[in-house]
C-alpha positions as MATLAB code, in Angstrom:
seq = 'MGENEMSVFGVPEAEEEIYRHFLRNPGTRTDDLHLLLHSRPGETRARITRLQEMGLLHTEDAERRIFPADPEVALARLVDVRLAALHRELQRVTRSRHVIDGLRAEQGARTPHPQGIEQLEGLAQIRNRIDDLAFFARDEILSVEPYARLSAENIARSRPLDLRCLRRGVRIRNVVSSTALKDPPTAAYLRELAEHGAAIRVTPDTTERLLVYDRRAALVPLDPRDTARGALLAHRSGLVSNIISLFERIWDQADDLSRAVGDAESGEDAAAPRPSGIERRVLVSMCTVGKDEAGARELGVSVRTYRRHVAELLQTLGAASRAQAALLARERGWI';
ca = [
    -129.099 -225.177   56.905;
    -131.577 -227.777   58.131;
    -135.304 -227.365   58.181;
    -136.555 -224.452   60.278;
    -133.025 -223.643   61.499;
    -133.654 -219.938   60.876;
    -136.213 -219.731   63.673;
    -133.408 -218.720   66.052;
    -133.094 -215.519   63.975;
    -136.812 -214.773   64.195;
    -137.708 -216.287   60.801;
    -140.789 -218.562   61.050;
    -140.844 -221.876   59.192;
    -143.276 -220.662   56.510;
    -141.073 -217.645   55.689;
    -137.926 -219.751   55.715;
    -139.579 -222.020   53.142;
    -140.178 -219.005   50.876;
    -136.561 -217.843   51.252;
    -135.315 -221.335   50.404;
    -137.603 -221.349   47.332;
    -135.930 -218.219   45.952;
    -132.465 -219.576   46.769;
    -133.302 -222.484   44.490;
    -135.215 -220.350   41.941;
    -133.779 -216.797   41.930;
    -135.490 -214.245   39.738;
    -138.844 -216.010   39.581;
    -142.168 -214.249   39.906;
    -144.568 -214.759   42.785;
    -147.817 -215.183   40.858;
    -148.318 -218.876   41.625;
    -146.066 -219.200   44.641;
    -149.032 -219.570   46.997;
    -150.046 -222.719   45.136;
    -146.638 -224.302   45.755;
    -146.827 -223.356   49.426;
    -150.469 -224.385   49.825;
    -151.390 -221.011   51.320;
    -153.661 -218.074   50.504;
    -152.272 -215.371   48.127;
    -152.581 -212.660   50.792;
    -150.592 -214.669   53.325;
    -147.813 -215.348   50.820;
    -147.563 -211.666   49.853;
    -147.381 -210.647   53.526;
    -144.592 -213.145   54.188;
    -142.627 -211.960   51.163;
    -142.985 -208.359   52.367;
    -141.637 -209.361   55.790;
    -138.692 -211.171   54.206;
    -137.923 -208.046   52.169;
    -138.023 -205.923   55.312;
    -135.567 -208.340   56.942;
    -133.232 -208.043   53.941;
    -133.618 -211.681   52.885;
    -135.380 -210.905   49.582;
    -135.218 -207.967   47.172;
    -136.719 -206.893   43.836;
    -134.225 -205.997   41.109;
    -135.969 -205.081   37.834;
    -139.086 -203.532   36.289;
    -140.711 -206.948   36.078;
    -140.469 -207.046   39.868;
    -138.744 -210.403   39.877;
    -137.561 -211.409   43.316;
    -134.036 -212.466   44.216;
    -132.638 -213.816   47.497;
    -129.910 -212.110   49.484;
    -126.631 -213.996   49.825;
    -127.077 -216.323   52.851;
    -123.788 -215.289   54.480;
    -124.579 -211.567   54.236;
    -128.214 -212.033   55.190;
    -127.531 -214.191   58.237;
    -124.742 -211.899   59.435;
    -127.283 -209.048   59.394;
    -129.860 -211.156   61.231;
    -127.259 -212.145   63.844;
    -126.511 -208.454   64.461;
    -130.226 -207.666   64.794;
    -130.786 -210.625   67.140;
    -127.779 -209.757   69.316;
    -128.944 -206.142   69.554;
    -132.378 -207.325   70.708;
    -130.812 -209.653   73.282;
    -128.586 -206.826   74.494;
    -131.613 -204.567   74.985;
    -133.374 -207.353   76.882;
    -130.300 -207.911   79.073;
    -130.166 -204.199   79.847;
    -133.840 -204.256   80.805;
    -133.258 -207.201   83.123;
    -130.163 -205.783   84.795;
    -131.867 -202.433   85.339;
    -134.542 -204.189   87.401;
    -132.322 -203.851   90.449;
    -135.248 -202.762   92.597;
    -136.539 -206.345   92.462;
    -133.268 -207.643   93.915;
    -133.244 -204.891   96.520;
    -136.777 -205.784   97.558;
    -135.931 -209.460   97.912;
    -132.773 -208.647   99.842;
    -134.835 -206.403  102.132;
    -137.122 -209.346  102.864;
    -134.081 -211.472  103.648;
    -132.675 -208.748  105.854;
    -135.937 -208.557  107.806;
    -135.357 -212.155  108.942;
    -131.561 -212.203  109.314;
    -130.332 -208.630  109.582;
    -126.638 -207.898  109.092;
    -125.158 -205.667  111.798;
    -124.819 -202.119  110.473;
    -125.340 -203.368  106.901;
    -122.219 -205.558  106.973;
    -122.202 -209.180  105.825;
    -119.360 -211.622  106.387;
    -118.508 -214.015  103.553;
    -116.580 -217.194  104.251;
    -114.436 -219.114  101.792;
    -113.364 -218.376   98.229;
    -116.407 -220.092   96.714;
    -118.880 -217.845   98.541;
    -116.806 -214.744   97.772;
    -116.587 -215.589   94.055;
    -120.306 -216.316   93.837;
    -121.142 -212.976   95.433;
    -118.696 -211.159   93.131;
    -120.356 -212.811   90.118;
    -123.752 -211.678   91.422;
    -122.631 -208.099   92.059;
    -120.886 -207.813   88.682;
    -123.864 -209.255   86.783;
    -126.294 -206.759   88.293;
    -123.975 -203.731   88.234;
    -125.575 -200.881   86.295;
    -123.229 -197.914   86.487;
    -119.709 -198.395   87.826;
    -117.259 -200.903   89.316;
    -114.240 -199.661   91.274;
    -111.414 -201.971   92.277;
    -107.929 -202.057   93.722;
    -106.173 -205.390   93.195;
    -102.487 -205.642   94.169;
    -101.849 -209.051   92.580;
     -98.429 -209.777   91.053;
     -99.934 -211.907   88.266;
    -103.169 -213.532   87.177;
    -103.259 -217.242   86.464;
    -104.706 -218.503   83.196;
    -107.670 -219.800   85.209;
    -108.294 -216.378   86.778;
    -108.114 -214.647   83.393;
    -110.478 -217.178   81.817;
    -112.938 -216.645   84.676;
    -112.697 -212.844   84.757;
    -112.705 -212.067   81.021;
    -116.379 -212.848   80.245;
    -117.567 -211.048   83.393;
    -115.495 -207.917   82.708;
    -116.252 -207.739   78.987;
    -119.963 -208.295   79.604;
    -120.007 -205.350   82.008;
    -118.166 -203.128   79.539;
    -120.547 -204.085   76.713;
    -123.480 -203.105   78.942;
    -121.951 -199.672   79.429;
    -120.777 -200.218   83.016;
    -117.739 -198.052   83.786;
    -114.771 -199.964   85.186;
    -111.964 -198.210   87.055;
    -109.243 -200.570   88.183;
    -105.955 -199.977   90.024;
    -103.361 -202.744   89.805;
     -99.791 -203.285   90.974;
     -97.001 -202.322   88.588;
     -95.524 -205.773   89.259;
     -98.405 -207.277   87.265;
     -97.055 -205.678   84.074;
     -93.990 -207.933   84.277;
     -96.187 -210.981   83.616;
     -96.968 -211.025   79.839;
    -100.386 -212.777   80.031;
    -101.540 -210.460   82.829;
    -100.288 -207.349   81.025;
    -101.979 -208.478   77.802;
    -105.273 -209.014   79.625;
    -105.115 -205.556   81.204;
    -104.454 -204.002   77.789;
    -107.396 -205.945   76.370;
    -109.704 -204.529   79.057;
    -108.407 -201.019   78.392;
    -109.013 -201.442   74.661;
    -112.635 -202.347   75.455;
    -113.131 -199.194   77.520;
    -111.908 -199.984   81.044;
    -109.932 -197.247   82.822;
    -106.879 -198.888   84.365;
    -104.150 -197.294   86.465;
    -100.973 -198.710   87.946;
     -99.362 -198.100   91.319;
     -96.106 -199.487   92.752;
     -96.889 -199.464   96.458;
    -100.470 -200.343   97.404;
    -101.447 -203.338   99.514;
    -105.127 -202.454   99.614;
    -107.646 -204.821   98.060;
    -111.232 -203.633   97.501;
    -114.221 -203.778   95.184;
    -117.118 -201.299   94.976;
    -120.287 -201.825   92.916;
    -122.509 -198.886   91.919;
    -121.297 -197.017   95.051;
    -123.805 -199.126   96.996;
    -121.863 -202.226   98.004;
    -118.192 -202.620   98.905;
    -116.209 -205.820   99.356;
    -112.958 -205.960  101.343;
    -110.996 -209.032  102.539;
    -110.657 -209.862  106.214;
    -106.940 -210.282  105.557;
    -105.537 -208.631  102.369;
    -102.611 -211.095  102.445;
    -104.910 -214.144  102.571;
    -108.202 -213.668  100.735;
    -109.208 -217.267  101.471;
    -109.929 -216.268  105.090;
    -113.081 -214.459  104.007;
    -114.374 -210.973  103.260;
    -116.733 -208.284  104.498;
    -119.503 -206.976  102.241;
    -120.880 -203.585  103.253;
    -124.236 -202.317  101.955;
    -125.182 -198.609  101.777;
    -123.328 -197.616  104.890;
    -120.803 -195.031  105.984;
    -118.204 -197.756  105.509;
    -118.959 -197.823  101.771;
    -118.354 -194.068  101.559;
    -115.047 -194.417  103.385;
    -113.938 -197.229  101.075;
    -114.812 -195.091   98.038;
    -112.756 -192.222   99.452;
    -109.819 -194.599   99.935;
    -110.175 -195.780   96.340;
    -110.182 -192.210   95.013;
    -106.956 -191.404   96.903;
    -105.257 -194.475   95.471;
    -106.634 -193.676   91.994;
    -105.364 -190.091   92.049;
    -101.837 -191.225   92.933;
    -101.664 -193.986   90.280;
    -100.359 -193.749   86.686;
    -102.333 -194.503   83.539;
    -101.773 -197.996   82.165;
    -100.521 -196.674   78.806;
     -97.791 -194.661   80.499;
     -96.818 -197.546   82.746;
     -96.650 -199.953   79.820;
     -94.495 -197.473   77.914;
     -92.054 -197.316   80.813;
     -92.018 -201.101   81.239;
     -91.427 -201.909   77.571;
     -88.039 -200.370   76.841;
     -87.407 -199.393   73.265;
     -91.080 -199.471   72.348;
     -93.127 -196.360   71.605;
     -95.943 -196.246   74.175;
     -98.094 -194.311   71.691;
     -97.667 -196.924   68.956;
    -100.900 -198.708   68.054;
    -101.307 -202.188   69.479;
    -103.780 -204.858   68.433;
    -106.970 -205.325   70.418;
    -107.803 -208.684   71.942;
    -109.874 -209.789   68.945;
    -107.219 -208.523   66.497;
    -104.528 -210.503   68.321;
    -106.691 -213.622   68.058;
    -107.217 -212.936   64.326;
    -103.435 -212.676   63.866;
    -102.929 -216.035   65.550;
    -105.717 -217.515   63.434;
    -104.101 -216.158   60.249;
    -100.961 -218.126   61.124;
    -102.671 -221.369   62.086;
    -105.908 -221.627   60.078;
    -106.097 -221.875   56.303;
    -109.568 -220.690   55.316;
    -111.384 -217.581   56.490;
    -114.496 -219.620   57.221;
    -112.573 -221.834   59.647;
    -110.908 -218.826   61.288;
    -114.233 -217.033   61.734;
    -115.802 -220.143   63.194;
    -112.897 -220.579   65.633;
    -113.279 -216.971   66.856;
    -117.075 -217.075   66.941;
    -117.587 -214.180   64.475;
    -119.032 -213.904   60.977;
    -116.742 -214.334   57.974;
    -117.444 -210.712   57.027;
    -116.264 -209.477   60.435;
    -113.215 -211.768   60.305;
    -112.200 -210.440   56.877;
    -112.702 -206.846   58.012;
    -110.274 -207.415   60.898;
    -107.769 -208.998   58.492;
    -107.972 -205.996   56.155;
    -107.512 -203.536   59.027;
    -104.510 -205.475   60.326;
    -102.898 -205.492   56.881;
    -103.334 -201.711   56.718;
    -102.056 -201.128   60.269;
     -98.959 -203.266   59.681;
     -98.371 -201.903   56.174;
     -98.314 -205.447   54.830;
     -99.042 -206.478   51.244;
    -100.025 -210.030   52.153;
    -101.161 -212.093   55.116;
     -97.813 -213.890   55.265;
     -95.990 -210.555   55.488;
     -98.456 -209.352   58.135;
     -97.707 -212.424   60.254;
     -93.951 -211.775   60.008;
     -94.339 -208.089   60.912;
     -96.630 -208.945   63.834;
     -94.035 -211.376   65.194;
     -91.310 -208.742   64.870;
     -93.408 -206.327   66.933;
     -94.106 -208.960   69.575;
     -97.840 -208.930   68.921;
     -98.013 -212.728   68.599;
];
């Protein structure tokens, strides 16, 4: 770590200096530490207390000597705390929907949309509005999407938006065409969403295409066969209610994704456990990356989290080693 790099975790420079001191001198007493740091004794004691509360320092014996926490463990804990704080802040921001509604009302006062309906032109404008609606969704997203497959570009674009919504607690109910399950990348992406909490159903015969956000705004294409022609976005109107009713009819007639996958994958038990998206990426990393540190860095998780996933995969596969786990995963078609 460079100087003052821990500020991103909420550790000021003066406290980071104290933590670094105990990394270099574990088990030392604090009697003269303020002299080394050129600070007042009271300030040094307060900073040590804060570092103990953050789990960076701890006292081990009757002599009250102070020892530092292992940097990997300590920083993993601080990352979790920081991410939780950011998540709470994001929730606070996204729940401020009334601000957006007020601004939109001002816009509507100048350029009103007939009967609360707005026409969007071109894929770029449609995608930008979808990004906006998904980002500010608070409760629920409903969708019917009869695509036969998703391109790698579409999956890469949709994944962060969908997973962000699910992490915020937004409910996602999605109906897709059964044809999509014949495309392995598309089927894998749908399973990944389901594993993160999305409710996905499959239907063989719908041509409808619609999106509904928080039961307040509904997006439908001008031409379901050619989405590039544009779309209509309805706000808080009777049309939104009718679109929701149409969605519910399609939803009620569709099959659960797990059942559909079980039917599509002959010879495979539909109830058998399958790896989540992160577990599948860990399996691939186990086969291609040597050290756990490199694998964790590649996946963007802590080494502790990476090793926990490895241990769980070994148990799930009944493997005695990572090499055996990789072979068993290949036999099951997981990688």
